[in-house]
Short mmCIF file of C-alpha atoms in Angstrom, two decimals:
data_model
loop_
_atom_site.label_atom_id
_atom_site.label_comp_id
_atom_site.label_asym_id
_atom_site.label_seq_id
_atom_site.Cartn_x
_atom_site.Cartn_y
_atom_site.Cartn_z
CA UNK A 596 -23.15 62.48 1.92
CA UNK A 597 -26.08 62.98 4.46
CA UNK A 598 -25.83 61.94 8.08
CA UNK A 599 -27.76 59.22 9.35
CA UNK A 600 -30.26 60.24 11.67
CA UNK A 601 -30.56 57.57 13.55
CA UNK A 602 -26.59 57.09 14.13
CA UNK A 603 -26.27 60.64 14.79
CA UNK A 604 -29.32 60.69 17.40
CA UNK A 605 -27.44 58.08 18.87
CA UNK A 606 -24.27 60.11 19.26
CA UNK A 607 -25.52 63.22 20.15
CA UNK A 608 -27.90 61.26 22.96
CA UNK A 609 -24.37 59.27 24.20
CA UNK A 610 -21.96 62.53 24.53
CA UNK A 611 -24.42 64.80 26.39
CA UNK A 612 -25.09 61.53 28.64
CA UNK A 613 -21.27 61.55 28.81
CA UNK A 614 -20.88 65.23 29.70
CA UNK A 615 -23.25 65.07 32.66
CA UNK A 616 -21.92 61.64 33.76
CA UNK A 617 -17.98 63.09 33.77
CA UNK A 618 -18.87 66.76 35.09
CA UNK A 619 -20.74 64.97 38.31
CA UNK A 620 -18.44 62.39 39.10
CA UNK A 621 -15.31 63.78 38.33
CA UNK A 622 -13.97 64.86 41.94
CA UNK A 623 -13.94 61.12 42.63
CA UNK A 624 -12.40 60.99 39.37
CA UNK A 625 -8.99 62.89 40.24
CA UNK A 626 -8.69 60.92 43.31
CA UNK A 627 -9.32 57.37 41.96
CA UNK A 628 -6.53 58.83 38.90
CA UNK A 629 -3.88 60.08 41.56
CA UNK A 630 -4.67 56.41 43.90
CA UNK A 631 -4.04 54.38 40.77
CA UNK A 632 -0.73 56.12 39.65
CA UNK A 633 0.84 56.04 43.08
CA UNK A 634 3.59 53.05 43.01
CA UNK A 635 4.82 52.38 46.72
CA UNK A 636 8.54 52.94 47.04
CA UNK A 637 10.84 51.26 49.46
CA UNK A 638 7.17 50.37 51.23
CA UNK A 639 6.42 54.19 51.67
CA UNK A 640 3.01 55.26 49.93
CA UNK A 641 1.31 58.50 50.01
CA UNK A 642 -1.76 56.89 49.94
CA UNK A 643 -3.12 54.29 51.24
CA UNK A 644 -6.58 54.69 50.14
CA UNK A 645 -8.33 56.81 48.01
CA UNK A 646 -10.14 58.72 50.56
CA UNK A 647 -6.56 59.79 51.53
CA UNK A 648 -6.23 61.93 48.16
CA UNK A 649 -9.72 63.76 49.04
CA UNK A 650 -8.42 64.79 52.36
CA UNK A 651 -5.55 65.86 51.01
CA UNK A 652 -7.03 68.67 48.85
CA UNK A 653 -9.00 69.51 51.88
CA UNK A 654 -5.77 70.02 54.04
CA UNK A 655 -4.55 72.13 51.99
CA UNK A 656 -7.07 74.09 50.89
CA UNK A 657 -7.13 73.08 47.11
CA UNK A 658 -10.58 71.57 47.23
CA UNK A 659 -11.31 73.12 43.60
CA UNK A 660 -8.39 71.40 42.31
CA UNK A 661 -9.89 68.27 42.58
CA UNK A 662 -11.58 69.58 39.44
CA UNK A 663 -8.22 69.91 37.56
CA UNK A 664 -8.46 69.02 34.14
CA UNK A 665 -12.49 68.96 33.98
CA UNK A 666 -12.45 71.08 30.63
CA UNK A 667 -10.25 68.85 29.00
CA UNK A 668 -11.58 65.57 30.36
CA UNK A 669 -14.97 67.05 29.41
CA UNK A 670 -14.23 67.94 25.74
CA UNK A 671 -12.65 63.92 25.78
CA UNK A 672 -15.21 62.39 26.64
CA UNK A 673 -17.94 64.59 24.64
CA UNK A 674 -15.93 64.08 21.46
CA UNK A 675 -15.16 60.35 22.39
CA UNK A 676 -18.94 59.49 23.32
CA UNK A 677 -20.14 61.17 20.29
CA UNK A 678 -17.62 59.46 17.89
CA UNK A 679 -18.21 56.08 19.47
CA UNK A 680 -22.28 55.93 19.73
CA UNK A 681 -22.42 57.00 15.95
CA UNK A 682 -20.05 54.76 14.18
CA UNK A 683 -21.32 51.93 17.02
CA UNK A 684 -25.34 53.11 15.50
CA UNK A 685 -23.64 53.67 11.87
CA UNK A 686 -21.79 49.75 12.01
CA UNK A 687 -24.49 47.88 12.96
CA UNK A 688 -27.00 49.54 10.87
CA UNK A 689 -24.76 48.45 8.12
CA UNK A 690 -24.10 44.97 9.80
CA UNK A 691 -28.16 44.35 9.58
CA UNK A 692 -28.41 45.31 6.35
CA UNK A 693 -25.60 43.38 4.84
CA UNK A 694 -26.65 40.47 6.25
CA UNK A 695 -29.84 40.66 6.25
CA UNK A 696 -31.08 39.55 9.85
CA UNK A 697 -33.38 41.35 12.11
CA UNK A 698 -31.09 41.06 15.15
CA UNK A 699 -27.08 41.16 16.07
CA UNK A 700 -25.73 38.31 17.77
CA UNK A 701 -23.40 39.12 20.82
CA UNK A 702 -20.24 38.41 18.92
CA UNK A 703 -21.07 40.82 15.92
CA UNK A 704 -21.73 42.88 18.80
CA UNK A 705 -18.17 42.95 19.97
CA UNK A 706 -16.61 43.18 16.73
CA UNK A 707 -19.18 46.22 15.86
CA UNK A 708 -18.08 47.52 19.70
CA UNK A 709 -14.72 47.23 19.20
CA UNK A 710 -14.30 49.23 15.44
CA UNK A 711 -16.26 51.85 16.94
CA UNK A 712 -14.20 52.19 19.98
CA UNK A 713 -10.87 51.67 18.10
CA UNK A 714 -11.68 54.70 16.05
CA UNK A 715 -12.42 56.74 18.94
CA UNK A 716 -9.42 55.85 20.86
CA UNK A 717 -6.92 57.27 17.83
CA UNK A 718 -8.49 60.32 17.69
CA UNK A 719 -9.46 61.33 21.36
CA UNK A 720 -6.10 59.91 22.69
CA UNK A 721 -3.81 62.88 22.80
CA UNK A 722 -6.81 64.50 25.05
CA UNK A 723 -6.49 61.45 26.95
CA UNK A 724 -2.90 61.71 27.88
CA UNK A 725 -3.64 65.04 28.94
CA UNK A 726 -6.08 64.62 30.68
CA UNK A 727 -4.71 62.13 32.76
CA UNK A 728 -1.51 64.22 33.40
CA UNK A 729 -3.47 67.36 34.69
CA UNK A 730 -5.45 64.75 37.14
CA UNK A 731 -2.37 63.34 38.42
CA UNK A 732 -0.49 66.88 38.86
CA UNK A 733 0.60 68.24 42.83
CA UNK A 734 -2.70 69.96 43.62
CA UNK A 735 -2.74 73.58 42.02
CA UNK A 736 -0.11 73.15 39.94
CA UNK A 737 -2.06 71.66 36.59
CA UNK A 738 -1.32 73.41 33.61
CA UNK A 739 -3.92 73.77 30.50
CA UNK A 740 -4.28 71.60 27.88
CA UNK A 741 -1.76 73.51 25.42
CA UNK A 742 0.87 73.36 27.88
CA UNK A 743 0.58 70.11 28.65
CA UNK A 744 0.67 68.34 25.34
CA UNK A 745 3.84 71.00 24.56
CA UNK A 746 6.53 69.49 27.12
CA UNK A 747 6.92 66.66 25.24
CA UNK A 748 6.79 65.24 21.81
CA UNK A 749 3.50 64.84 19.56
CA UNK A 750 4.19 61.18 19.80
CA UNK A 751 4.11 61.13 23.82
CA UNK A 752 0.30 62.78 23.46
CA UNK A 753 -0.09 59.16 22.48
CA UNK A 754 1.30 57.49 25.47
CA UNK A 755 -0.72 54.62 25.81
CA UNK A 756 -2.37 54.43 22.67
CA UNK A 757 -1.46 50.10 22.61
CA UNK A 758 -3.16 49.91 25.65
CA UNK A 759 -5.88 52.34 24.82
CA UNK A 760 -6.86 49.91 21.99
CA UNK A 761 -6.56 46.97 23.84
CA UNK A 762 -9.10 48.55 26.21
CA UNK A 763 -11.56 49.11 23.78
CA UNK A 764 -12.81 45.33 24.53
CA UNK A 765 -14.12 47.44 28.01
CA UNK A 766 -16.71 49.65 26.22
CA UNK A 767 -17.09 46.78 23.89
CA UNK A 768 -18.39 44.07 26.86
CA UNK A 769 -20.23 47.14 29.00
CA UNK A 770 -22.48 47.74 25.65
CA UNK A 771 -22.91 44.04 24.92
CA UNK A 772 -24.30 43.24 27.92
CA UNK A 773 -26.55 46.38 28.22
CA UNK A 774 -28.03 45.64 24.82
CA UNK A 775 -28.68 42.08 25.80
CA UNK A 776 -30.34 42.50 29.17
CA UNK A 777 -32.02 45.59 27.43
CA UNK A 778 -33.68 43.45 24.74
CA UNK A 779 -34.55 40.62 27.68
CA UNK A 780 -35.87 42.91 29.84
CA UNK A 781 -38.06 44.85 27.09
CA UNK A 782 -39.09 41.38 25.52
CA UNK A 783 -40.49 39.86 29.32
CA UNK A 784 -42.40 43.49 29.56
CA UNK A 785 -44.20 42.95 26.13
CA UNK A 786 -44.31 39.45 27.28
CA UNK A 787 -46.46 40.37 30.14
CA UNK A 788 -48.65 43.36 28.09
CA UNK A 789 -50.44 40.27 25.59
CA UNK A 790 -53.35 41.80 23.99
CA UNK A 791 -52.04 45.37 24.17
CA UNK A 792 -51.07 47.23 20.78
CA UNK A 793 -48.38 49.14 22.77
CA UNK A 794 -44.61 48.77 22.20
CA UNK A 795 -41.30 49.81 23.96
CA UNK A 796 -38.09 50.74 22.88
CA UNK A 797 -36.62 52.49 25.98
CA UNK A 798 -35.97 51.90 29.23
CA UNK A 799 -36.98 53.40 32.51
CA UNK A 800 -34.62 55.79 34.32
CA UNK A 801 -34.17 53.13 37.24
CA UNK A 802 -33.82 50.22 34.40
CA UNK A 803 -31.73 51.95 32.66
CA UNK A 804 -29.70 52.67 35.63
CA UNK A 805 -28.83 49.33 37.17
CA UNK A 806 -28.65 47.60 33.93
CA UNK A 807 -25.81 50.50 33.22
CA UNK A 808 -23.92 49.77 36.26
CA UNK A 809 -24.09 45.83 35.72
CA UNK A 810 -22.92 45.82 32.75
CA UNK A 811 -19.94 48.38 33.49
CA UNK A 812 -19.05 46.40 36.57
CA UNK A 813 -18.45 43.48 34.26
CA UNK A 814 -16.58 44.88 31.96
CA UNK A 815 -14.26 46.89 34.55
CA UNK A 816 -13.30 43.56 36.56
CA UNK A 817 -12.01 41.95 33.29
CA UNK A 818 -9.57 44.85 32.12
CA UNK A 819 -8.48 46.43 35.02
CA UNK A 820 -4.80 45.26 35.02
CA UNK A 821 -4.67 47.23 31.78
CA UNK A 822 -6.17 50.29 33.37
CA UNK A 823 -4.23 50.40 36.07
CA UNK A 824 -0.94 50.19 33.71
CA UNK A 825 -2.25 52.60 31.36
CA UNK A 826 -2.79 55.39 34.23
CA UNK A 827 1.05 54.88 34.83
CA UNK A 828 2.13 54.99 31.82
CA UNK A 829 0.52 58.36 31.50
CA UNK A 830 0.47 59.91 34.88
CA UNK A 831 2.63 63.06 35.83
CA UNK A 832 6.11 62.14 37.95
CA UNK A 833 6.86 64.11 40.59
CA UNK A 834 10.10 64.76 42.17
CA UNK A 835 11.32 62.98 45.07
CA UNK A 836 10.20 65.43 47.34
CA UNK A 837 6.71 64.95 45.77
CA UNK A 838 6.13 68.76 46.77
CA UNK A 839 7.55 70.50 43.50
CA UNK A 840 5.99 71.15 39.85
CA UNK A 841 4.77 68.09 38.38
CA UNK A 842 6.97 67.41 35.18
CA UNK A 843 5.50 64.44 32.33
CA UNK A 844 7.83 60.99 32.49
CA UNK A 845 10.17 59.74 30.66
CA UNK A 846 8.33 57.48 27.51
CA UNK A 847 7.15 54.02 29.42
CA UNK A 848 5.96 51.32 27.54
CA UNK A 849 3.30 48.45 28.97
CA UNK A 850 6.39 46.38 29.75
CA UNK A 851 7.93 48.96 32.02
CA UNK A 852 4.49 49.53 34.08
CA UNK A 853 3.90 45.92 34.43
CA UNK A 854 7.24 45.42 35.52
CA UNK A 855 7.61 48.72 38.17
CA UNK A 856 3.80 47.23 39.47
CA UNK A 857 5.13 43.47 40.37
CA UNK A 858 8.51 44.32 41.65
CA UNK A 859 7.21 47.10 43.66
CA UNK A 860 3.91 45.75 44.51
CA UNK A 861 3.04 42.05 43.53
CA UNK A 862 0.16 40.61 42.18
CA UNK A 863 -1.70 42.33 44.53
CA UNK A 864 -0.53 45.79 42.69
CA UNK A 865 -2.26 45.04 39.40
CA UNK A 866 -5.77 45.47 41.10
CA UNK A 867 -4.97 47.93 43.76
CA UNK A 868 -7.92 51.11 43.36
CA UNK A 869 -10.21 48.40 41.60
CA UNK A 870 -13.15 49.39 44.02
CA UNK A 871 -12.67 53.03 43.38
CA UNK A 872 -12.70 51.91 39.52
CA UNK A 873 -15.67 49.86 39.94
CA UNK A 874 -17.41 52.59 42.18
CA UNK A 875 -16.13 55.63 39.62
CA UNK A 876 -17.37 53.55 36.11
CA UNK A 877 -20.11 51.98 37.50
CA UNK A 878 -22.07 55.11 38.46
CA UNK A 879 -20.40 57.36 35.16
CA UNK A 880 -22.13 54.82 32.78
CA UNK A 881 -24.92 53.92 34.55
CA UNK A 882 -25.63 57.93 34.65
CA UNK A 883 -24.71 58.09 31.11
CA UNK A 884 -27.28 55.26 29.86
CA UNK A 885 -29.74 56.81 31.87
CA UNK A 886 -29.53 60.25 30.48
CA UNK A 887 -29.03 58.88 27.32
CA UNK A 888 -32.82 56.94 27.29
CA UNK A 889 -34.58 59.93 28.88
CA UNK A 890 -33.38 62.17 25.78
CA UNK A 891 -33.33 60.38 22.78
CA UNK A 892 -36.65 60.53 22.09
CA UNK A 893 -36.12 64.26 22.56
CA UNK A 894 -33.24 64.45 20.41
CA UNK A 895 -34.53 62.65 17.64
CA UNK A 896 -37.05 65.02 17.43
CA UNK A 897 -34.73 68.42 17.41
CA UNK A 898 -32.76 66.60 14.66
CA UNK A 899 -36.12 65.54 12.70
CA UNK A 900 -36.91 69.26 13.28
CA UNK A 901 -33.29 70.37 11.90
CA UNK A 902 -33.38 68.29 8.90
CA UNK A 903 -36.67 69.16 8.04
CA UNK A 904 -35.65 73.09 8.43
CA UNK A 905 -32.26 72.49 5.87
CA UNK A 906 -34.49 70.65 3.67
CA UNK A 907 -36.48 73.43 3.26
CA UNK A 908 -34.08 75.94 3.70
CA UNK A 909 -31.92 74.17 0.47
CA UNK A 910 -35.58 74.01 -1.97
CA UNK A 911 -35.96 77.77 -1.54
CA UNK A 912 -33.37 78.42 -2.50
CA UNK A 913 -33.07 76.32 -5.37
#
């Protein structure tokens, strides 16, 4: 069965856009990871903010190790992005044609959001468990990805994988709302351009930008409880001393991290590190959905190119 062009430009576009948006960002990345999984004990914490973590790695001379992880959390989100922008393309392609309309409605939206992001999440999960330990590792102690996933069972690589799911409504509100201020904003330009045969289907860099970072702000103050509990769940622990080899915990459930946040922390706990989550996801997918409009065009041409050259390259040598 061929690929769909459009559905794959769509992926490819989305997972470089992810690549550049994780490689840039990701030193605030480990520290907003390490803030989030800190639980205060006997009121003791580590940190008290998250510029605390940064500092940290400065004192002790581990300033690369805020980059701990990156090749994992790289090939995660490459693999994730690409997976979820092509069956997200491929399912609504399908939605318009089975029904028929010329435009998706925001809650065929979701629905179409959510499939897509539910089959990313069971495949890309064990590289998000891993991840997410190596992040939350002592400073220059992270092991590879191998390693990692080895100390414990195959099913602990899916740590979190209820939670993961349940956070696919996140992706699935940040792309709702993009596509729906998108298609205002592009509609009120054509609106104003009357009398010219000209047409747009992609945003400026700046557009593209702040529309990213609204619509990821949204969707990040609406599920963050279940972020913050799903960092727990799959954090490293470290011993008491907190100056020994990071080990992976015991299996937690939801249950467990909800109830360790409001006995040790309150209300207040199931929020705490939401600016550093807001700041952190608001500039990754706004830099994503920027990159992502500046080279689709261009990609959708090198794939036009490629399946032109197999085309070819299949009636020669027929």
């Amino acid at each position: 069965m061929a690929f769909d062009l459009e559905s794959l430009t769509e992926a490819t576009s989305g997972a470089i856009g992810s690549l550049v948006s994780t490689t840039v960002l990701y030193p605030l990345d480990t520290c907003k990871t390490k803030y989030q999984a800190e639980v205060r004990i006997h009121n003791h914490r580590k940190y008290r903010n998250i510029s605390d973590v940064f500092w940290e790695a400065i004192s002790n001379r581990q300033v690369l190790s805020l980059y701990q992880g990156l090749v994992t959390k790289n090939l995660q989100s490459f693999i994730s992005q690409f997976i979820y922008f092509y069956g997200y393309s491929f399912f609504k392609k399908l939605y318009l044609k089975r029904s028929g309309s010329k435009s998706i409605g925001t809650k065929a939206n979701l629905v179409l959001a959510a499939a897509a992001g539910a089959c990313t999440v069971v495949v890309t999960q064990p590289l998000d468990t891993a991840s997410s330990r190596m992040q939350t590792s002592e400073f220059g102690k992270s092991k590879g990805l191998w390693k990692t996933l080895s100390e414990g069972t195959w099913s602990e690589a899916f740590d979190g994988l209820g939670i993961s799911l349940l956070l696919t409504t996140n992706p699935s509100i940040q792309y709702t709302v993009f596509d729906q201020l998108k298609q205002r904003l592009l509609n009120d330009q054509l609106s104003k351009k009357k009398g010219a045969e000209s047409s747009l289907d992609s945003l400026s860099a700046f557009s593209a930008f702040m529309l990213g970072a609204v619509s990821k702000c949204i969707a990040t103050c609406l599920t963050y409880p279940a972020i913050r509990c799903k960092v727990m769940i799959q954090a490293a622990e470290l011993n008491e001393d907190g100056m020994k080899e990071a080990r992976p915990k015991p299996r937690k459930t939801v249950s467990d991290a909800i109830h360790a946040i409001w006995k040790r922390e309150g209300l207040y706990g199931f929020f705490k590190g939401l600016q550093a989550q807001i700041l952190k996801t608001v500039l990754s997918s706004a830099l994503l959905l920027m990159v992502k409009e500046k080279i689709t065009k261009t990609t959708s041409v090198i794939m036009l190119a490629l399946r032109l050259f197999l085309t070819r390259t299949r009636l020669k040598s027929a």
